[in-house]
Amino acid sequence: LPPTNFVTRYADAFIAELAAFVNCVRDKTPVSVTAEDALAAVRIARAAKLSMDENRPARLDETVPAGGGGGR
């Protein structure tokens, strides 16, 4: 059967991501994902939600500003 939700669909990816993070903490090595990467993901997700809610294309700069901070 196909996965029924987001978490079950990507369970293996979540487990791999958590294991990689634990390894970085244990080995005292930097994580491969930066704060800028995280902000980019948030901007994309918020623009997608805005686009869906307003039934129109949304620009990334309509959500979280490039430098971080509030936004919509």
mmCIF file of N, CA and C in Angstrom:
data_model
loop_
_atom_site.group_PDB
_atom_site.id
_atom_site.type_symbol
_atom_site.label_atom_id
_atom_site.label_comp_id
_atom_site.label_asym_id
_atom_site.label_seq_id
_atom_site.Cartn_x
_atom_site.Cartn_y
_atom_site.Cartn_z
ATOM 1 N N LEU A 1 0.832 -1.186 0.000
ATOM 2 C CA LEU A 1 0.000 0.000 0.000
ATOM 3 C C LEU A 1 0.879 1.254 0.000
ATOM 4 N N PRO A 2 0.412 2.311 -0.646
ATOM 5 C CA PRO A 2 1.185 3.560 -0.640
ATOM 6 C C PRO A 2 1.145 4.211 0.742
ATOM 7 N N PRO A 3 2.162 5.025 1.032
ATOM 8 C CA PRO A 3 2.161 5.735 2.321
ATOM 9 C C PRO A 3 0.908 6.599 2.454
ATOM 10 N N THR A 4 0.439 6.745 3.690
ATOM 11 C CA THR A 4 -0.797 7.478 3.916
ATOM 12 C C THR A 4 -0.576 8.930 4.327
ATOM 13 N N ASN A 5 0.647 9.292 4.689
ATOM 14 C CA ASN A 5 0.903 10.678 5.068
ATOM 15 C C ASN A 5 2.372 11.023 4.853
ATOM 16 N N PHE A 6 2.686 12.272 5.053
ATOM 17 C CA PHE A 6 4.034 12.791 4.808
ATOM 18 C C PHE A 6 5.086 12.059 5.641
ATOM 19 N N VAL A 7 4.804 11.853 6.916
ATOM 20 C CA VAL A 7 5.786 11.234 7.810
ATOM 21 C C VAL A 7 6.069 9.791 7.391
ATOM 22 N N THR A 8 5.039 9.022 7.091
ATOM 23 C CA THR A 8 5.284 7.635 6.696
ATOM 24 C C THR A 8 5.951 7.560 5.326
ATOM 25 N N ARG A 9 5.614 8.482 4.449
ATOM 26 C CA ARG A 9 6.224 8.484 3.119
ATOM 27 C C ARG A 9 7.731 8.721 3.204
ATOM 28 N N TYR A 10 8.150 9.607 4.102
ATOM 29 C CA TYR A 10 9.557 9.980 4.187
ATOM 30 C C TYR A 10 10.236 9.480 5.461
ATOM 31 N N ALA A 11 9.697 8.438 6.074
ATOM 32 C CA ALA A 11 10.244 7.920 7.333
ATOM 33 C C ALA A 11 11.723 7.571 7.203
ATOM 34 N N ASP A 12 12.107 6.893 6.136
ATOM 35 C CA ASP A 12 13.518 6.516 5.974
ATOM 36 C C ASP A 12 14.418 7.743 5.886
ATOM 37 N N ALA A 13 13.960 8.779 5.213
ATOM 38 C CA ALA A 13 14.750 10.007 5.097
ATOM 39 C C ALA A 13 14.885 10.688 6.457
ATOM 40 N N PHE A 14 13.795 10.713 7.242
ATOM 41 C CA PHE A 14 13.857 11.316 8.570
ATOM 42 C C PHE A 14 14.829 10.555 9.470
ATOM 43 N N ILE A 15 14.796 9.238 9.406
ATOM 44 C CA ILE A 15 15.694 8.411 10.213
ATOM 45 C C ILE A 15 17.146 8.656 9.805
ATOM 46 N N ALA A 16 17.424 8.720 8.508
ATOM 47 C CA ALA A 16 18.785 8.973 8.026
ATOM 48 C C ALA A 16 19.269 10.356 8.441
ATOM 49 N N GLU A 17 18.375 11.344 8.378
ATOM 50 C CA GLU A 17 18.736 12.704 8.770
ATOM 51 C C GLU A 17 19.064 12.771 10.260
ATOM 52 N N LEU A 18 18.258 12.130 11.069
ATOM 53 C CA LEU A 18 18.505 12.116 12.511
ATOM 54 C C LEU A 18 19.802 11.377 12.837
ATOM 55 N N ALA A 19 20.054 10.261 12.170
ATOM 56 C CA ALA A 19 21.290 9.507 12.397
ATOM 57 C C ALA A 19 22.511 10.347 12.021
ATOM 58 N N ALA A 20 22.431 11.074 10.917
ATOM 59 C CA ALA A 20 23.548 11.938 10.502
ATOM 60 C C ALA A 20 23.793 13.025 11.536
ATOM 61 N N PHE A 21 22.719 13.605 12.080
ATOM 62 C CA PHE A 21 22.855 14.633 13.106
ATOM 63 C C PHE A 21 23.495 14.065 14.372
ATOM 64 N N VAL A 22 23.020 12.900 14.799
ATOM 65 C CA VAL A 22 23.590 12.260 15.997
ATOM 66 C C VAL A 22 25.072 11.992 15.786
ATOM 67 N N ASN A 23 25.454 11.533 14.600
ATOM 68 C CA ASN A 23 26.866 11.285 14.311
ATOM 69 C C ASN A 23 27.682 12.568 14.416
ATOM 70 N N CYS A 24 27.152 13.666 13.932
ATOM 71 C CA CYS A 24 27.859 14.950 14.022
ATOM 72 C C CYS A 24 28.047 15.372 15.476
ATOM 73 N N VAL A 25 27.016 15.197 16.275
ATOM 74 C CA VAL A 25 27.121 15.553 17.693
ATOM 75 C C VAL A 25 28.134 14.641 18.378
ATOM 76 N N ARG A 26 28.028 13.365 18.133
ATOM 77 C CA ARG A 26 28.923 12.392 18.767
ATOM 78 C C ARG A 26 30.376 12.615 18.352
ATOM 79 N N ASP A 27 30.598 12.867 17.053
ATOM 80 C CA ASP A 27 31.961 13.011 16.529
ATOM 81 C C ASP A 27 32.468 14.449 16.581
ATOM 82 N N LYS A 28 31.604 15.361 17.044
ATOM 83 C CA LYS A 28 31.956 16.784 17.125
ATOM 84 C C LYS A 28 32.409 17.337 15.769
ATOM 85 N N THR A 29 31.616 17.002 14.748
ATOM 86 C CA THR A 29 31.862 17.493 13.395
ATOM 87 C C THR A 29 30.708 18.391 12.969
ATOM 88 N N PRO A 30 30.965 19.319 12.053
ATOM 89 C CA PRO A 30 29.885 20.219 11.629
ATOM 90 C C PRO A 30 28.791 19.473 10.860
ATOM 91 N N VAL A 31 27.578 19.966 10.994
ATOM 92 C CA VAL A 31 26.472 19.406 10.209
ATOM 93 C C VAL A 31 26.600 19.917 8.772
ATOM 94 N N SER A 32 26.043 19.169 7.839
ATOM 95 C CA SER A 32 26.191 19.541 6.428
ATOM 96 C C SER A 32 25.177 20.591 5.982
ATOM 97 N N VAL A 33 24.155 20.817 6.789
ATOM 98 C CA VAL A 33 23.114 21.781 6.439
ATOM 99 C C VAL A 33 23.345 23.059 7.238
ATOM 100 N N THR A 34 23.276 24.192 6.555
ATOM 101 C CA THR A 34 23.512 25.474 7.213
ATOM 102 C C THR A 34 22.193 26.134 7.617
ATOM 103 N N ALA A 35 22.313 27.170 8.406
ATOM 104 C CA ALA A 35 21.124 27.957 8.759
ATOM 105 C C ALA A 35 20.515 28.573 7.506
ATOM 106 N N GLU A 36 21.354 28.946 6.554
ATOM 107 C CA GLU A 36 20.846 29.506 5.293
ATOM 108 C C GLU A 36 20.026 28.464 4.528
ATOM 109 N N ASP A 37 20.471 27.208 4.559
ATOM 110 C CA ASP A 37 19.707 26.133 3.922
ATOM 111 C C ASP A 37 18.326 26.004 4.568
ATOM 112 N N ALA A 38 18.302 26.063 5.894
ATOM 113 C CA ALA A 38 17.031 25.950 6.614
ATOM 114 C C ALA A 38 16.112 27.113 6.276
ATOM 115 N N LEU A 39 16.658 28.318 6.237
ATOM 116 C CA LEU A 39 15.851 29.490 5.902
ATOM 117 C C LEU A 39 15.302 29.379 4.477
ATOM 118 N N ALA A 40 16.104 28.889 3.564
ATOM 119 C CA ALA A 40 15.630 28.720 2.183
ATOM 120 C C ALA A 40 14.457 27.743 2.133
ATOM 121 N N ALA A 41 14.529 26.661 2.899
ATOM 122 C CA ALA A 41 13.432 25.686 2.927
ATOM 123 C C ALA A 41 12.164 26.310 3.503
ATOM 124 N N VAL A 42 12.313 27.120 4.547
ATOM 125 C CA VAL A 42 11.152 27.792 5.145
ATOM 126 C C VAL A 42 10.542 28.773 4.152
ATOM 127 N N ARG A 43 11.385 29.528 3.464
ATOM 128 C CA ARG A 43 10.876 30.499 2.483
ATOM 129 C C ARG A 43 10.091 29.790 1.375
ATOM 130 N N ILE A 44 10.610 28.681 0.889
ATOM 131 C CA ILE A 44 9.943 27.926 -0.170
ATOM 132 C C ILE A 44 8.599 27.390 0.320
ATOM 133 N N ALA A 45 8.594 26.808 1.519
ATOM 134 C CA ALA A 45 7.357 26.240 2.059
ATOM 135 C C ALA A 45 6.310 27.329 2.281
ATOM 136 N N ARG A 46 6.728 28.473 2.822
ATOM 137 C CA ARG A 46 5.771 29.550 3.083
ATOM 138 C C ARG A 46 5.240 30.150 1.785
ATOM 139 N N ALA A 47 6.083 30.265 0.762
ATOM 140 C CA ALA A 47 5.609 30.769 -0.531
ATOM 141 C C ALA A 47 4.632 29.778 -1.163
ATOM 142 N N ALA A 48 4.909 28.492 -1.024
ATOM 143 C CA ALA A 48 3.994 27.485 -1.565
ATOM 144 C C ALA A 48 2.638 27.563 -0.869
ATOM 145 N N LYS A 49 2.644 27.717 0.447
ATOM 146 C CA LYS A 49 1.392 27.834 1.210
ATOM 147 C C LYS A 49 0.631 29.101 0.810
ATOM 148 N N LEU A 50 1.349 30.213 0.692
ATOM 149 C CA LEU A 50 0.718 31.465 0.271
ATOM 150 C C LEU A 50 0.105 31.310 -1.119
ATOM 151 N N SER A 51 0.833 30.679 -2.016
ATOM 152 C CA SER A 51 0.334 30.450 -3.366
ATOM 153 C C SER A 51 -0.946 29.618 -3.344
ATOM 154 N N MET A 52 -0.948 28.577 -2.534
ATOM 155 C CA MET A 52 -2.132 27.725 -2.429
ATOM 156 C C MET A 52 -3.304 28.498 -1.816
ATOM 157 N N ASP A 53 -3.043 29.226 -0.723
ATOM 158 C CA ASP A 53 -4.108 29.960 -0.041
ATOM 159 C C ASP A 53 -4.730 31.037 -0.919
ATOM 160 N N GLU A 54 -3.909 31.712 -1.714
ATOM 161 C CA GLU A 54 -4.393 32.839 -2.515
ATOM 162 C C GLU A 54 -4.602 32.479 -3.985
ATOM 163 N N ASN A 55 -4.360 31.221 -4.320
ATOM 164 C CA ASN A 55 -4.576 30.720 -5.682
ATOM 165 C C ASN A 55 -3.875 31.591 -6.727
ATOM 166 N N ARG A 56 -2.581 31.846 -6.469
ATOM 167 C CA ARG A 56 -1.785 32.657 -7.389
ATOM 168 C C ARG A 56 -0.311 32.331 -7.174
ATOM 169 N N PRO A 57 0.516 32.648 -8.143
ATOM 170 C CA PRO A 57 1.953 32.474 -7.910
ATOM 171 C C PRO A 57 2.410 33.394 -6.773
ATOM 172 N N ALA A 58 3.329 32.924 -5.957
ATOM 173 C CA ALA A 58 3.872 33.736 -4.872
ATOM 174 C C ALA A 58 5.390 33.772 -4.999
ATOM 175 N N ARG A 59 5.952 34.932 -4.732
ATOM 176 C CA ARG A 59 7.404 35.087 -4.767
ATOM 177 C C ARG A 59 7.989 34.767 -3.391
ATOM 178 N N LEU A 60 9.222 34.285 -3.388
ATOM 179 C CA LEU A 60 9.881 33.977 -2.119
ATOM 180 C C LEU A 60 10.019 35.214 -1.246
ATOM 181 N N ASP A 61 10.210 36.373 -1.852
ATOM 182 C CA ASP A 61 10.399 37.587 -1.050
ATOM 183 C C ASP A 61 9.095 38.082 -0.415
ATOM 184 N N GLU A 62 7.988 37.401 -0.660
ATOM 185 C CA GLU A 62 6.727 37.744 -0.009
ATOM 186 C C GLU A 62 6.597 37.064 1.348
ATOM 187 N N THR A 63 7.512 36.201 1.674
ATOM 188 C CA THR A 63 7.415 35.444 2.920
ATOM 189 C C THR A 63 8.488 35.923 3.891
ATOM 190 N N VAL A 64 9.412 35.085 4.234
ATOM 191 C CA VAL A 64 10.490 35.438 5.157
ATOM 192 C C VAL A 64 11.536 36.218 4.369
ATOM 193 N N PRO A 65 11.920 37.405 4.817
ATOM 194 C CA PRO A 65 12.951 38.168 4.098
ATOM 195 C C PRO A 65 14.256 37.363 3.984
ATOM 196 N N ALA A 66 15.044 37.640 2.963
ATOM 197 C CA ALA A 66 16.276 36.894 2.716
ATOM 198 C C ALA A 66 17.203 36.909 3.926
ATOM 199 N N GLY A 67 17.192 37.992 4.696
ATOM 200 C CA GLY A 67 18.058 38.065 5.864
ATOM 201 C C GLY A 67 17.452 37.426 7.107
ATOM 202 N N GLY A 68 16.289 36.818 7.005
ATOM 203 C CA GLY A 68 15.627 36.228 8.151
ATOM 204 C C GLY A 68 14.562 37.160 8.686
ATOM 205 N N GLY A 69 14.073 36.858 9.834
ATOM 206 C CA GLY A 69 13.093 37.739 10.463
ATOM 207 C C GLY A 69 11.671 37.313 10.172
ATOM 208 N N GLY A 70 10.770 38.242 10.369
ATOM 209 C CA GLY A 70 9.320 37.972 10.328
ATOM 210 C C GLY A 70 8.773 37.604 8.997
ATOM 211 N N GLY A 71 8.157 38.514 8.348
ATOM 212 C CA GLY A 71 7.462 38.183 7.097
ATOM 213 C C GLY A 71 6.028 37.788 7.375
ATOM 214 N N ARG A 72 5.419 37.186 6.401
ATOM 215 C CA ARG A 72 4.015 36.782 6.521
ATOM 216 C C ARG A 72 3.846 35.642 7.462
#
